[in-house]
Amino acid sequence: MEYETPLFFHVMGYAARADGDVIDMVSGNPDWEPPAALREALHEYADLEPDAFQYPPSEGMYELREEIAARRGVDVEEVVITHGAGEANYLAMARALERDSGSEIVLTDPVYSYYPGKTTMLGGTPRYVATAADGQLDPADVRDVASAETAAIVANSPNNPTGAVYPEETMRELVEIAEEYDAILISDEVYDHYDLSGNFTSALAFDSDHRIVTNAFSKSMAITGFRVGYAIFPPHLVENAKSRHMLVNVAGSRPSQYAVYHALRETGPEYYEANRDLLRERVDSFTAALDAAGAEYTRPEGSFYVMARFEGFPGTLENTERLIDEAGVAGMPGEAFGSARSDWLRFALVTPRVDKAAERLAAYFE
């Protein structure tokens, strides 16, 4: 089997080899500080007894799972700590396909690039639903492609790459469609702390055995390198998910889970609000420069990405490399996210040089 490899690492490598100064707007690596309590917990961990340096429970440290369960309103046994949101989504897709209730996974277009690869790797077939110009997903379009072959529907809100935040009614209807077709709604909520609209609704708001929620602390705590995520499964799906997790990973990182647990307990809402405020400022300055450059763009309601289209400059890999070489700005080609936005480019607003990047783009396209 040949696996579909996302273009992220190709673009990052090209930018790293480029001559001159290049501003990285490729990946979603937050440039702001993690919670102070997380750093403190890591220092504390270094002085613990040797048994703290051994395997944690495979499904994750109980204290962390208990804290997540309390915050999300679920039973602790439904929570599995994973190797980031990436593994959480992998486990969710695997459980959906293993139910022998269809082999198709419904994805949006544009789509987060890792979903199609995971689908085919697990033996499933992707089916795509185009989103609106603002990135919103119409449940009626999902219903149009749903069938007895639908194993899962993947929804990512706040969305990467469009920045859309799906309202409560959309999430309600997606759960209902999953129930109607005996499918699983996989709700990837990794950007939930970056809802700028106030409209975010978790799939956990709806009581159903047909939804799996995935998340991670990578973005919310600015710790993409720690690889601590989680998935919340219905009771009848969780045991096999734990077994697959154990066979693939044995267990996750105990120091990372320890630090995240203490950061969760000791970090107040002001930390997350300050990061949202910073992101709002960057959205304003970056989109103002896109206006100056005459670009069409989607203003994000959440997450930290902006998609833009420049007249006569389609979002191909070749043009992405041109932009790196000639403007000193590295973004992602729209074609990496499906066919619906192949003329667009995606920029991640997670660099303190957002204003400089905006100036370079405005100058390049004037």
Coordinates of C-alpha atoms in Angstrom, one line a residue:
M1 CA 0.0 0.0 0.0
E2 CA 1.2 3.5 -0.8
Y3 CA 0.4 6.1 1.8
E4 CA -0.6 9.7 1.1
T5 CA 2.1 12.0 2.6
P6 CA 1.1 15.5 3.5
L7 CA 3.1 18.4 2.1
F8 CA 3.9 20.1 5.3
F9 CA 7.4 18.7 5.8
H10 CA 8.3 19.3 2.1
V11 CA 7.4 23.0 2.4
M12 CA 9.2 23.4 5.8
G13 CA 12.3 21.8 4.4
Y14 CA 12.3 24.0 1.3
A15 CA 11.9 27.1 3.4
A16 CA 14.8 26.0 5.7
R17 CA 17.1 25.5 2.7
A18 CA 16.2 28.8 1.1
D19 CA 18.6 31.6 0.8
G20 CA 17.8 34.7 2.8
D21 CA 15.4 35.4 5.5
V22 CA 12.1 33.4 5.4
I23 CA 9.1 33.9 7.8
D24 CA 7.6 30.6 8.7
M25 CA 3.8 30.6 8.4
V26 CA 3.5 26.9 7.5
S27 CA 2.8 24.9 10.7
G28 CA 0.5 25.5 13.7
N29 CA 3.3 25.8 16.3
P30 CA 2.2 28.6 18.7
D31 CA 5.0 31.0 19.4
W32 CA 3.6 32.2 22.8
E33 CA 4.5 31.0 26.3
P34 CA 3.1 27.8 27.7
P35 CA 1.4 28.1 31.1
A36 CA 3.8 29.0 34.0
A37 CA 2.4 26.0 35.9
L38 CA 3.6 23.6 33.2
R39 CA 7.2 24.8 33.4
E40 CA 7.0 24.6 37.2
A41 CA 5.7 21.0 37.1
L42 CA 8.5 19.9 34.8
H43 CA 11.1 21.3 37.2
E44 CA 9.3 19.5 40.0
Y45 CA 9.2 16.3 38.0
A46 CA 13.0 16.1 37.7
D47 CA 13.4 15.6 41.4
L48 CA 10.8 12.8 41.8
E49 CA 11.7 9.2 42.7
P50 CA 12.9 6.8 40.0
D51 CA 9.5 5.1 39.7
A52 CA 8.1 8.3 38.2
F53 CA 10.4 7.7 35.2
Q54 CA 8.7 4.4 34.3
Y55 CA 5.7 3.6 32.2
P56 CA 2.4 5.3 33.1
P57 CA -0.8 3.3 32.7
S58 CA -1.3 2.7 29.0
E59 CA -4.6 4.6 28.8
G60 CA -3.0 7.5 30.6
M61 CA -2.4 8.8 34.1
Y62 CA -5.6 8.4 36.0
E63 CA -5.4 11.9 37.6
L64 CA -5.2 13.5 34.1
R65 CA -8.0 11.4 32.7
E66 CA -10.1 12.2 35.8
E67 CA -9.5 15.9 35.4
I68 CA -10.4 15.8 31.7
A69 CA -13.5 13.7 32.4
A70 CA -14.7 16.2 35.1
R71 CA -14.2 19.2 32.7
R72 CA -15.9 17.5 29.8
G73 CA -18.7 15.9 31.7
V74 CA -18.0 12.3 30.9
D75 CA -17.0 9.1 32.8
V76 CA -13.3 8.7 33.4
E77 CA -13.3 5.3 31.7
E78 CA -14.4 6.9 28.4
V79 CA -11.1 8.9 28.2
V80 CA -8.0 7.7 26.6
I81 CA -4.8 9.8 26.7
T82 CA -3.1 9.6 23.2
H83 CA 0.0 10.7 21.4
G84 CA -1.4 14.1 20.5
A85 CA -4.6 14.7 18.6
G86 CA -3.1 12.8 15.6
E87 CA -3.3 9.5 17.4
A88 CA -6.7 10.4 18.9
N89 CA -8.1 10.8 15.4
Y90 CA -6.4 7.7 14.2
L91 CA -8.0 5.6 17.0
A92 CA -11.4 7.2 16.3
M93 CA -11.3 6.4 12.6
A94 CA -10.1 2.9 13.3
R95 CA -12.9 2.2 15.7
A96 CA -15.5 3.6 13.3
L97 CA -14.2 1.4 10.4
E98 CA -13.9 -1.7 12.6
R99 CA -17.6 -1.7 13.4
D100 CA -18.3 -3.2 9.9
S101 CA -20.9 -0.5 9.4
G102 CA -19.5 0.9 6.1
S103 CA -16.1 1.7 4.7
E104 CA -16.5 5.4 3.8
I105 CA -15.4 8.4 5.8
V106 CA -17.0 11.7 5.0
L107 CA -14.5 14.6 5.0
T108 CA -14.9 18.3 4.2
D109 CA -13.2 20.0 1.3
P110 CA -11.0 21.9 2.2
V111 CA -9.7 19.2 4.6
Y112 CA -7.0 19.0 7.2
S113 CA -4.3 17.1 5.2
Y114 CA -3.8 14.2 7.6
Y115 CA -7.4 13.0 7.6
P116 CA -7.4 11.5 4.0
G117 CA -4.1 9.8 4.6
K118 CA -5.3 8.2 7.8
T119 CA -8.5 7.1 6.1
T120 CA -6.7 5.3 3.3
M121 CA -4.1 3.9 5.7
L122 CA -6.9 2.2 7.6
G123 CA -8.5 0.8 4.5
G124 CA -11.3 3.3 4.3
T125 CA -12.5 5.4 1.3
P126 CA -12.8 9.2 1.7
R127 CA -15.9 11.0 0.5
Y128 CA -15.8 14.8 0.3
V129 CA -18.3 17.5 1.0
A130 CA -17.5 21.0 -0.2
T131 CA -17.9 23.8 2.4
A132 CA -19.2 27.3 1.8
A133 CA -17.0 30.2 0.9
D134 CA -16.7 31.1 4.6
G135 CA -15.8 27.5 5.5
Q136 CA -19.2 26.6 7.0
L137 CA -20.4 23.1 6.6
D138 CA -24.0 22.5 5.5
P139 CA -25.4 19.3 7.2
A140 CA -27.7 18.9 4.2
D141 CA -24.7 18.4 2.0
V142 CA -23.4 15.8 4.4
R143 CA -26.7 14.0 4.3
D144 CA -26.6 14.0 0.5
V145 CA -23.4 11.9 0.5
A146 CA -24.2 9.7 3.6
S147 CA -25.3 6.2 3.0
A148 CA -25.2 2.7 4.5
E149 CA -21.5 2.7 3.5
T150 CA -20.8 5.7 5.8
A151 CA -18.6 4.6 8.7
A152 CA -17.7 8.1 10.0
I153 CA -18.2 11.8 9.5
V154 CA -15.2 13.9 10.5
A155 CA -15.9 17.5 11.7
N156 CA -13.1 19.9 12.7
S157 CA -14.3 23.0 14.5
P158 CA -12.7 25.5 14.9
N159 CA -11.5 24.5 11.5
N160 CA -8.1 24.0 10.0
P161 CA -7.6 25.4 7.3
T162 CA -10.6 27.7 6.9
G163 CA -11.0 29.1 10.4
A164 CA -14.8 28.3 10.5
V165 CA -16.6 27.6 13.7
Y166 CA -19.6 25.4 13.4
P167 CA -22.7 26.6 15.3
E168 CA -24.7 24.5 17.7
E169 CA -27.3 23.5 15.1
T170 CA -24.7 22.2 12.7
M171 CA -23.2 20.0 15.3
R172 CA -26.6 18.8 16.4
E173 CA -27.5 17.8 12.9
L174 CA -24.2 16.1 12.3
V175 CA -24.8 13.9 15.4
E176 CA -28.3 13.1 14.1
I177 CA -27.0 12.1 10.7
A178 CA -24.4 9.8 12.3
E179 CA -27.2 8.2 14.3
E180 CA -29.5 7.8 11.3
Y181 CA -26.8 6.0 9.2
D182 CA -25.3 4.0 12.1
A183 CA -22.1 6.0 11.6
I184 CA -19.7 7.8 14.0
L185 CA -19.3 11.5 14.2
I186 CA -15.6 12.2 14.9
S187 CA -15.4 15.7 16.3
D188 CA -11.9 17.1 16.3
E189 CA -11.9 20.0 18.7
V190 CA -8.2 20.7 19.1
Y191 CA -8.7 24.4 18.5
D192 CA -11.6 24.8 21.0
H193 CA -9.6 27.4 23.1
Y194 CA -9.2 29.5 19.9
D195 CA -12.9 30.2 19.3
L196 CA -13.0 33.9 18.4
S197 CA -16.7 33.9 17.6
G198 CA -18.3 32.6 20.7
N199 CA -20.2 30.1 18.6
F200 CA -18.2 26.9 19.3
T201 CA -20.3 23.9 20.4
S202 CA -18.7 20.6 21.3
A203 CA -20.2 17.4 20.1
L204 CA -20.3 16.4 23.8
A205 CA -23.2 18.8 24.2
F206 CA -25.4 16.0 22.6
D207 CA -25.8 12.7 24.4
S208 CA -25.1 10.0 21.8
D209 CA -23.4 6.7 21.3
H210 CA -22.5 7.8 17.8
R211 CA -19.9 10.4 18.5
I212 CA -16.2 10.4 19.4
V213 CA -14.5 13.6 20.5
T214 CA -10.8 14.2 20.0
N215 CA -8.6 16.9 21.4
A216 CA -5.1 17.8 22.6
F217 CA -3.2 20.3 24.7
S218 CA -0.7 21.0 21.8
K219 CA -2.4 24.2 20.7
S220 CA -4.2 25.3 23.8
M221 CA -1.0 25.2 26.0
A222 CA 1.4 26.0 23.1
I223 CA 3.2 22.6 23.6
T224 CA 3.0 20.8 20.3
G225 CA 6.2 18.9 21.2
F226 CA 4.7 17.3 24.3
R227 CA 2.3 15.1 22.4
V228 CA -0.5 14.8 24.9
G229 CA -4.0 14.4 23.4
Y230 CA -7.1 12.5 24.3
A231 CA -10.1 10.9 22.8
I232 CA -13.5 10.4 24.4
F233 CA -15.3 7.3 23.3
P234 CA -18.8 5.9 23.9
P235 CA -18.6 3.0 26.4
H236 CA -19.1 0.3 23.8
L237 CA -16.1 1.5 21.7
V238 CA -13.5 2.4 24.3
E239 CA -12.0 -1.0 25.2
N240 CA -10.8 -1.9 21.7
A241 CA -9.5 1.7 21.3
K242 CA -7.4 1.2 24.5
S243 CA -6.1 -2.1 23.1
R244 CA -5.0 -0.6 19.8
H245 CA -3.4 2.3 21.6
M246 CA -1.4 -0.1 23.8
L247 CA -0.3 -2.2 20.8
V248 CA 0.8 0.9 18.8
N249 CA 2.4 3.0 21.6
V250 CA 2.5 0.9 24.8
A251 CA 2.0 4.1 26.7
G252 CA 2.5 7.9 26.4
S253 CA 5.0 10.2 28.1
R254 CA 4.6 10.3 31.9
P255 CA 6.5 13.6 32.4
S256 CA 4.4 15.3 29.7
Q257 CA 1.1 14.1 31.2
Y258 CA 2.2 15.1 34.7
A259 CA 3.0 18.6 33.5
V260 CA -0.2 18.9 31.6
Y261 CA -2.2 17.8 34.6
H262 CA -0.7 20.4 36.9
A263 CA -1.1 23.1 34.2
L264 CA -4.8 22.2 33.8
R265 CA -5.4 22.4 37.5
E266 CA -3.5 25.7 38.1
T267 CA -4.0 27.7 34.9
G268 CA -6.9 30.2 35.0
P269 CA -9.0 31.4 32.1
E270 CA -6.9 34.6 31.7
Y271 CA -4.1 32.6 30.1
Y272 CA -6.4 31.4 27.3
E273 CA -8.1 34.8 26.9
A274 CA -4.7 36.6 26.5
N275 CA -3.7 34.2 23.7
R276 CA -7.1 34.8 22.0
D277 CA -6.5 38.5 22.2
L278 CA -3.1 38.2 20.7
L279 CA -4.6 36.1 17.9
R280 CA -7.3 38.7 17.3
E281 CA -4.6 41.4 16.9
R282 CA -2.7 39.3 14.4
V283 CA -5.9 38.5 12.4
D284 CA -6.6 42.3 12.1
S285 CA -3.1 43.3 11.0
F286 CA -2.7 40.4 8.6
T287 CA -6.0 40.8 6.9
A288 CA -5.4 44.5 6.6
A289 CA -2.3 43.8 4.6
L290 CA -4.3 41.3 2.4
D291 CA -6.7 44.1 1.7
A292 CA -3.8 46.3 0.7
A293 CA -2.6 43.5 -1.6
G294 CA -6.1 43.1 -3.2
A295 CA -6.4 39.6 -2.0
E296 CA -9.5 37.6 -1.4
Y297 CA -9.4 35.9 2.0
T298 CA -11.4 34.2 4.7
R299 CA -11.3 35.9 8.1
P300 CA -11.1 33.1 10.7
E301 CA -13.7 32.7 13.4
G302 CA -11.4 30.4 15.2
S303 CA -8.1 28.5 15.0
F304 CA -5.2 30.5 13.7
Y305 CA -5.1 30.2 10.0
V306 CA -6.0 32.6 7.1
M307 CA -6.7 31.3 3.6
A308 CA -6.0 33.9 0.9
R309 CA -6.2 34.0 -2.9
F310 CA -4.1 36.4 -5.0
E311 CA -5.1 37.3 -8.6
G312 CA -3.1 35.2 -11.1
F313 CA -1.2 33.4 -8.4
P314 CA -2.9 30.0 -7.7
G315 CA -2.0 28.1 -4.6
T316 CA 0.2 25.4 -6.1
L317 CA 3.4 24.0 -4.6
E318 CA 5.4 25.7 -7.3
N319 CA 3.9 29.1 -6.4
T320 CA 4.4 28.4 -2.7
E321 CA 8.1 27.9 -3.4
R322 CA 8.2 31.1 -5.4
L323 CA 6.8 33.0 -2.5
I324 CA 9.5 31.6 -0.3
D325 CA 12.2 32.5 -2.7
E326 CA 10.9 35.9 -3.9
A327 CA 8.9 37.3 -0.9
G328 CA 10.5 35.5 2.0
V329 CA 7.2 34.2 3.3
A330 CA 6.4 30.5 3.7
G331 CA 2.8 29.4 3.6
M332 CA 1.0 26.2 2.6
P333 CA -0.4 25.6 -0.9
G334 CA -4.2 25.4 -1.1
E335 CA -3.9 22.2 -3.1
A336 CA -2.6 20.5 0.1
F337 CA -6.1 20.8 1.5
G338 CA -8.1 19.3 -1.3
S339 CA -9.5 20.6 -4.6
A340 CA -12.0 23.2 -3.3
R341 CA -9.4 25.8 -2.5
S342 CA -6.6 24.8 -4.9
D343 CA -6.2 28.5 -6.0
W344 CA -5.6 29.6 -2.4
L345 CA -2.7 29.7 0.1
R346 CA -2.9 29.1 3.8
F347 CA -0.9 31.1 6.4
A348 CA -0.5 30.3 10.1
L349 CA -0.6 33.3 12.3
V350 CA 1.8 31.8 14.9
T351 CA 4.9 33.9 14.5
P352 CA 5.8 37.2 16.2
R353 CA 6.7 38.4 12.7
V354 CA 3.1 38.4 11.4
D355 CA 3.3 42.2 10.6
K356 CA 6.5 41.8 8.7
A357 CA 5.1 38.9 6.7
A358 CA 2.0 41.0 5.9
E359 CA 4.3 43.8 4.7
R360 CA 6.2 41.5 2.4
L361 CA 3.1 40.0 0.9
A362 CA 1.5 43.4 0.3
A363 CA 4.7 44.6 -1.4
Y364 CA 5.0 41.4 -3.4
F365 CA 1.5 41.6 -4.8
E366 CA 1.0 45.3 -5.2

